[in-house]
Short mmCIF file of N, CA and C in Angstrom, two decimals:
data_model
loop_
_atom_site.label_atom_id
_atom_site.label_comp_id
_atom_site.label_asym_id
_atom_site.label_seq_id
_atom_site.Cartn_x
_atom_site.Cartn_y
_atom_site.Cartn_z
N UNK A 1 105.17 97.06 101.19
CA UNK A 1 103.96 96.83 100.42
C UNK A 1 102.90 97.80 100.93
N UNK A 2 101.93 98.03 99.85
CA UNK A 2 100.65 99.18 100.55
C UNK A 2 99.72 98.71 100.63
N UNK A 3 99.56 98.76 102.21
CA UNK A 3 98.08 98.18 102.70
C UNK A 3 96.79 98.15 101.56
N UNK A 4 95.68 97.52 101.92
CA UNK A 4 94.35 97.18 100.72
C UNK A 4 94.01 98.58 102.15
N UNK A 5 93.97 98.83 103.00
CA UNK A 5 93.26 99.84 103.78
C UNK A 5 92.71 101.10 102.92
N UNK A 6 91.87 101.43 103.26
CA UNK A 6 91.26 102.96 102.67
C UNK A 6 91.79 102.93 101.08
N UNK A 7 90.74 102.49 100.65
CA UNK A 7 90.85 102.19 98.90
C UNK A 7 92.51 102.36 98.12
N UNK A 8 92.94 101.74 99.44
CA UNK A 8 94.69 101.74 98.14
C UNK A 8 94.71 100.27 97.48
N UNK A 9 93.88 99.54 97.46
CA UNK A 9 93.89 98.55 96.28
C UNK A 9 94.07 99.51 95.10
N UNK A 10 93.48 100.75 94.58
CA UNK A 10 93.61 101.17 93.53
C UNK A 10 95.37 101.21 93.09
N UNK A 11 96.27 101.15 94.05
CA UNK A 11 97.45 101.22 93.75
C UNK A 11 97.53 99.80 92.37
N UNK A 12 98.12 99.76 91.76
CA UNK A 12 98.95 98.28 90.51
C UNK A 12 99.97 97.67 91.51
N UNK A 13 100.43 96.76 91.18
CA UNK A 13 101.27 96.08 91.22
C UNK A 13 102.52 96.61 91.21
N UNK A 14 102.47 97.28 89.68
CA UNK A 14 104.11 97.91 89.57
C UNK A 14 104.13 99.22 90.11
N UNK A 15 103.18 99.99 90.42
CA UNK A 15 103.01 101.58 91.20
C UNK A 15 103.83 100.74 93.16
N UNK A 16 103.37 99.64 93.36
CA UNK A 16 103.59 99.47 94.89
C UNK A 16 105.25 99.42 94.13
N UNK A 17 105.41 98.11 93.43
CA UNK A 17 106.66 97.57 93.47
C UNK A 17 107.70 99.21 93.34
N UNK A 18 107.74 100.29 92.43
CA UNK A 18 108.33 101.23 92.66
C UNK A 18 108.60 101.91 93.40
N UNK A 19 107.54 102.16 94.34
CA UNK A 19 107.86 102.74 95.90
C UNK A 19 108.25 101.73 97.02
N UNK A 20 107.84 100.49 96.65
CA UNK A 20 108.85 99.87 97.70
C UNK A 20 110.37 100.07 97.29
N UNK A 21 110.86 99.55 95.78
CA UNK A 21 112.81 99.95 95.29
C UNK A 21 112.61 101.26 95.70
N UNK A 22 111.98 102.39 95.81
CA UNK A 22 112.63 103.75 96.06
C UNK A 22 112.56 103.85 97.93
N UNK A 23 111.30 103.50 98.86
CA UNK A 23 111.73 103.56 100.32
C UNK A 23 112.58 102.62 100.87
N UNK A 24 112.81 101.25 100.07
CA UNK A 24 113.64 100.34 101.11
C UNK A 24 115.05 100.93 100.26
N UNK A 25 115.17 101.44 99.45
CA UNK A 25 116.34 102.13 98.83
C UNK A 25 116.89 103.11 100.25
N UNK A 26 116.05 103.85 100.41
CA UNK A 26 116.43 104.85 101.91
C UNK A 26 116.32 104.63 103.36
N UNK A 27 116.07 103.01 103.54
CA UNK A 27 115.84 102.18 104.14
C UNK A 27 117.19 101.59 105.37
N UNK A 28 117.54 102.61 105.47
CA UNK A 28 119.08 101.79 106.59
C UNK A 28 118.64 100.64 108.07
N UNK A 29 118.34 99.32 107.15
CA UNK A 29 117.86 98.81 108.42
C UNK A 29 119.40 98.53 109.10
N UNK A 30 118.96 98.46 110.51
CA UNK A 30 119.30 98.69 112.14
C UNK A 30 120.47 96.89 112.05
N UNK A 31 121.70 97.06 112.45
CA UNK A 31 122.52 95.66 112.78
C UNK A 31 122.20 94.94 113.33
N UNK A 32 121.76 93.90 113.04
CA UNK A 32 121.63 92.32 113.77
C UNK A 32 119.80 92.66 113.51
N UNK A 33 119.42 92.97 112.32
CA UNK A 33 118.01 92.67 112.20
C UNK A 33 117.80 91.22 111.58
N UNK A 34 118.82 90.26 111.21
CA UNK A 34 118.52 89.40 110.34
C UNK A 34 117.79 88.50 111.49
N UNK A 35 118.04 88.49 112.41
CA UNK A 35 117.27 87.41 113.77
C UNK A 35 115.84 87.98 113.66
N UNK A 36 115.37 88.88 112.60
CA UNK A 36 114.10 90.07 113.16
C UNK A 36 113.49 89.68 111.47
N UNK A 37 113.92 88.61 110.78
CA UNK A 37 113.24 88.54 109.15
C UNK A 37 111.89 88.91 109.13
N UNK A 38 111.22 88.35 109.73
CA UNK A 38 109.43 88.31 110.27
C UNK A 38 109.30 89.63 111.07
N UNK A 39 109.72 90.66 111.37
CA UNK A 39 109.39 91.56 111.71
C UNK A 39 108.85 92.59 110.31
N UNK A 40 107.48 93.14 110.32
CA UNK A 40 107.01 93.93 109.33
C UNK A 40 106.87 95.56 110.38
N UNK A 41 106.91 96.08 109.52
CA UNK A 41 106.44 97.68 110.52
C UNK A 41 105.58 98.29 109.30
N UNK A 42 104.75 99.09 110.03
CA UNK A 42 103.11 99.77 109.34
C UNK A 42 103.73 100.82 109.27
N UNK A 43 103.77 101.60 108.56
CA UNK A 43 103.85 103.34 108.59
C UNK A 43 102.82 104.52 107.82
N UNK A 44 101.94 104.67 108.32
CA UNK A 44 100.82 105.51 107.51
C UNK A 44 101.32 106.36 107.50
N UNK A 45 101.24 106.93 106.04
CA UNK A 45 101.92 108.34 104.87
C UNK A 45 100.97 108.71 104.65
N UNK A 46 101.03 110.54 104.74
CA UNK A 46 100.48 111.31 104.79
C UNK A 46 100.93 111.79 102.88
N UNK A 47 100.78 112.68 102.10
CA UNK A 47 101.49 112.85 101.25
C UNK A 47 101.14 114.19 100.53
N UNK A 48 101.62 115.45 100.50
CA UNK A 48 101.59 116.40 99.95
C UNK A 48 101.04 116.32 98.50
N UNK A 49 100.33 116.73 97.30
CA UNK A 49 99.75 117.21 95.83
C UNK A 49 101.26 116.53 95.14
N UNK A 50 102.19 117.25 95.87
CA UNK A 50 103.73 117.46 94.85
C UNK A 50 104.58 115.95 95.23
N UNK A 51 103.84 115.14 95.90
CA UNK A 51 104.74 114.35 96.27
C UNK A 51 105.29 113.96 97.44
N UNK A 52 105.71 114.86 97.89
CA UNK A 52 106.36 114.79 99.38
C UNK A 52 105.54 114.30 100.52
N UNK A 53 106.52 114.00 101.25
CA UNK A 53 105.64 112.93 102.55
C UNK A 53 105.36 114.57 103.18
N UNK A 54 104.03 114.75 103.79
CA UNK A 54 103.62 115.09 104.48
C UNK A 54 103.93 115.27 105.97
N UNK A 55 103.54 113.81 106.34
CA UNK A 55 103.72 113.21 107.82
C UNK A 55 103.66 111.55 107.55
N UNK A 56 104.54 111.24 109.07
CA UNK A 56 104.50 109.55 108.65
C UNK A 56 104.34 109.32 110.18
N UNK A 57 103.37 108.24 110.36
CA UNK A 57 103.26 108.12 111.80
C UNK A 57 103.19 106.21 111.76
N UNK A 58 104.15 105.75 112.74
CA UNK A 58 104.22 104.32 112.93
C UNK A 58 102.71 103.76 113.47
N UNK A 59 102.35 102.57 112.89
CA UNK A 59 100.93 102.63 113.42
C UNK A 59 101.33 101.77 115.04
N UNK A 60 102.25 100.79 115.13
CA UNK A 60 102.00 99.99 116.38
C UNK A 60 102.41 100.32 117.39
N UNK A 61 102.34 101.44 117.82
CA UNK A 61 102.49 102.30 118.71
C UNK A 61 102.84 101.43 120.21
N UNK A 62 101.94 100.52 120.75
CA UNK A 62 101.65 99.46 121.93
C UNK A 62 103.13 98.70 121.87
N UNK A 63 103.91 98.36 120.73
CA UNK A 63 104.99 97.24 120.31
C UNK A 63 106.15 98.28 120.18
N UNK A 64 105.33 99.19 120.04
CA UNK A 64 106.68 100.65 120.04
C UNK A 64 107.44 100.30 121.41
N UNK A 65 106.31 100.44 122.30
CA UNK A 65 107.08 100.86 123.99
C UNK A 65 107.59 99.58 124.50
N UNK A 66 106.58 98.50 124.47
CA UNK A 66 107.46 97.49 124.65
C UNK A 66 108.69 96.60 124.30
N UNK A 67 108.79 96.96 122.65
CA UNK A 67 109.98 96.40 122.07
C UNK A 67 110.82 96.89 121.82
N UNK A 68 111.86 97.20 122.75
CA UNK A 68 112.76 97.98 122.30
C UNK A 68 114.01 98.16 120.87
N UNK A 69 113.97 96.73 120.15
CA UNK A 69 114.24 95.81 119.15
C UNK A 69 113.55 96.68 118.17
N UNK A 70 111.85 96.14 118.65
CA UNK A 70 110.79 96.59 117.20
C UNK A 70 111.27 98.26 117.00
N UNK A 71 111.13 98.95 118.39
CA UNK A 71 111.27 100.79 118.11
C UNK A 71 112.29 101.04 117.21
N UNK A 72 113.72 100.37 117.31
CA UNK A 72 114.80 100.70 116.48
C UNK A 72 114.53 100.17 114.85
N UNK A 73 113.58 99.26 114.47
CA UNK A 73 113.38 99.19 113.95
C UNK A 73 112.66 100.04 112.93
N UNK A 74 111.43 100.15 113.99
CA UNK A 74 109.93 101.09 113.37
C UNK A 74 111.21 102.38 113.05
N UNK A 75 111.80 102.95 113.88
CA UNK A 75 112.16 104.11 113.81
C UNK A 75 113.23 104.55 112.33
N UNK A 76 113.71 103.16 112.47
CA UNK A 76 114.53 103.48 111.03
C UNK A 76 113.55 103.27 109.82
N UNK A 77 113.07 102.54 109.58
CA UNK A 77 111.56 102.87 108.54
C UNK A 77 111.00 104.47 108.47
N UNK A 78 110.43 104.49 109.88
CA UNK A 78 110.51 105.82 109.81
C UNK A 78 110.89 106.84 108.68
N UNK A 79 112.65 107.14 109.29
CA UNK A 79 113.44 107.97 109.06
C UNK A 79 113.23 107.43 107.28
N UNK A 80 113.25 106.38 106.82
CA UNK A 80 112.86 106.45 105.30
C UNK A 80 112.06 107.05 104.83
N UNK A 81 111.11 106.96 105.26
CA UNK A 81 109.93 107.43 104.72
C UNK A 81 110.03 109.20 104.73
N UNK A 82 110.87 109.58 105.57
CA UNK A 82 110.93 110.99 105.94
C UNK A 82 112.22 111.76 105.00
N UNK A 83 113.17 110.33 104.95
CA UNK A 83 114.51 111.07 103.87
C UNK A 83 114.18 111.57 102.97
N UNK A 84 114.80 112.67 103.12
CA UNK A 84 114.90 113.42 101.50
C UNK A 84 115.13 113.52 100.15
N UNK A 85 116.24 111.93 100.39
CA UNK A 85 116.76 111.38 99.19
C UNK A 85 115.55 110.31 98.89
N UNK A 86 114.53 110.46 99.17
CA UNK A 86 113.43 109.35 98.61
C UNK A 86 112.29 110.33 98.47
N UNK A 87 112.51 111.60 98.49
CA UNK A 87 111.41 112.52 97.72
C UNK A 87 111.11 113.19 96.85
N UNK A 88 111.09 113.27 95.93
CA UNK A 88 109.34 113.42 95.76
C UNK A 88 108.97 111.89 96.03
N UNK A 89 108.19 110.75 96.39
CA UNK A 89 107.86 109.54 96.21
C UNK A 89 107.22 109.17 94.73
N UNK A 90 107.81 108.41 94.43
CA UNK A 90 107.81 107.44 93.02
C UNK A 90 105.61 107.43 92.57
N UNK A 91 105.03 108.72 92.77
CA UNK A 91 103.64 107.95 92.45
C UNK A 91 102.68 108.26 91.20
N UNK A 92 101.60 107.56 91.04
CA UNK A 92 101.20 107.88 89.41
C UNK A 92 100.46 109.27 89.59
N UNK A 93 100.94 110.21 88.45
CA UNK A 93 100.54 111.49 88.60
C UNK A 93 98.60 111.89 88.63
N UNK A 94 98.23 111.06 88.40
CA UNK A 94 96.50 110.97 88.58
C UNK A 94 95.84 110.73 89.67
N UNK A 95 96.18 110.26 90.68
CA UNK A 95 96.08 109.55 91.60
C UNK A 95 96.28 109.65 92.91
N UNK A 96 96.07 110.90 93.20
CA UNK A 96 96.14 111.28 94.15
C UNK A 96 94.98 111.40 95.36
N UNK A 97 94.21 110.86 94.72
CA UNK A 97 92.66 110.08 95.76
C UNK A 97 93.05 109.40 96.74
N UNK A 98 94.09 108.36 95.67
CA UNK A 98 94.56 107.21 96.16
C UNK A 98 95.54 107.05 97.08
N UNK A 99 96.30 108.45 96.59
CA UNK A 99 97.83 107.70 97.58
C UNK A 99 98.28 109.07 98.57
N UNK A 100 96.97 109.94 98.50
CA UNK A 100 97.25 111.27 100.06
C UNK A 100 97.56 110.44 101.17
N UNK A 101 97.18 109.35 101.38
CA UNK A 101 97.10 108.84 102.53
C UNK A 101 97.10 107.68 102.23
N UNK A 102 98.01 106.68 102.63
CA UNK A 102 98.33 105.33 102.77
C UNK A 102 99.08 104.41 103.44
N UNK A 103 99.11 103.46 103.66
CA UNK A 103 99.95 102.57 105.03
C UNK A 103 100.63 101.81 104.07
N UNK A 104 102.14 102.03 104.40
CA UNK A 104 103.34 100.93 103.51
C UNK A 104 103.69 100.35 104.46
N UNK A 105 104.00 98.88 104.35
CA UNK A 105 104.64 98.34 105.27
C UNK A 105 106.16 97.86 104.59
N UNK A 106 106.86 98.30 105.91
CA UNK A 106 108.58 97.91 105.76
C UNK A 106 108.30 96.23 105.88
N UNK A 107 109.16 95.28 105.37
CA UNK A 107 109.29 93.64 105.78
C UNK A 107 110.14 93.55 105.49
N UNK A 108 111.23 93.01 107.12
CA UNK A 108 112.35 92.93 107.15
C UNK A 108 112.92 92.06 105.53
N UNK A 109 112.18 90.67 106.34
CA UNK A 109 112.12 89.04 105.13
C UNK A 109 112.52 89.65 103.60
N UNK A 110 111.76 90.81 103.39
CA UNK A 110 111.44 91.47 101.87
C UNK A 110 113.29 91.92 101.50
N UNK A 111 113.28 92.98 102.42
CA UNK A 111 114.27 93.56 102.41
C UNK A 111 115.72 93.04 102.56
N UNK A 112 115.76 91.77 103.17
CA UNK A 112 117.11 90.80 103.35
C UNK A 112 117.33 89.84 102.31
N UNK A 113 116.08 89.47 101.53
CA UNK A 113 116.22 88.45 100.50
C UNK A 113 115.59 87.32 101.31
N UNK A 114 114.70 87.12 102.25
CA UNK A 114 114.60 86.09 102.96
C UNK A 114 113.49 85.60 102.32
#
């Protein structure tokens, strides 16, 4: 889902719901995450004119070092957000105020059916 942070409320409903089916599409979560449903990870996207991720930087940096669980986690989110097979990203061609920069969050719960 995309954070309300830095005016991405302007995102719809169905603009989030598409880029969530296209990143949890490239989404290889990590074995034995189902004990981890309630785990969410932040990832602020950077995003090129054309689409393309820019840069993606995990925001919980502090839960990074300590959890070694959460890192394998954050890290495979990550690597979604960065695959190639999920780029250009799914976004509305006007709108690019809106979505240069924005925080999606991965949820495990979302992603398992939980």
């Amino acid at each position: 889902e995309v954070s309300k942070e830095e005016n991405n409320n302007n995102f719809t409903i169905s603009e989030i719901d598409l880029l969530k089916q296209q990143l949890y599409a490239c989404w290889a979560v990590p074995a034995g995450a189902k004990g981890a449903k309630d785990m969410i990870v932040k990832v602020r996207v950077w995003v090129n004119p054309d689409k393309t991720v820019k840069d993606a930087r995990i925001l919980d940096t502090n839960r990074m070092q300590s959890d070694s669980y959460f890192r394998t986690v954050a890290e495979s989110a990550h690597r979604a957000v960065l695959n190639p097979a999920c780029s250009p990203l799914k976004l509305p061609e006007d709108k690019y105020e809106v979505w240069k920069k924005f925080i999606f969050k991965f949820e495990l719960g979302w992603m398992l059916g939980d």
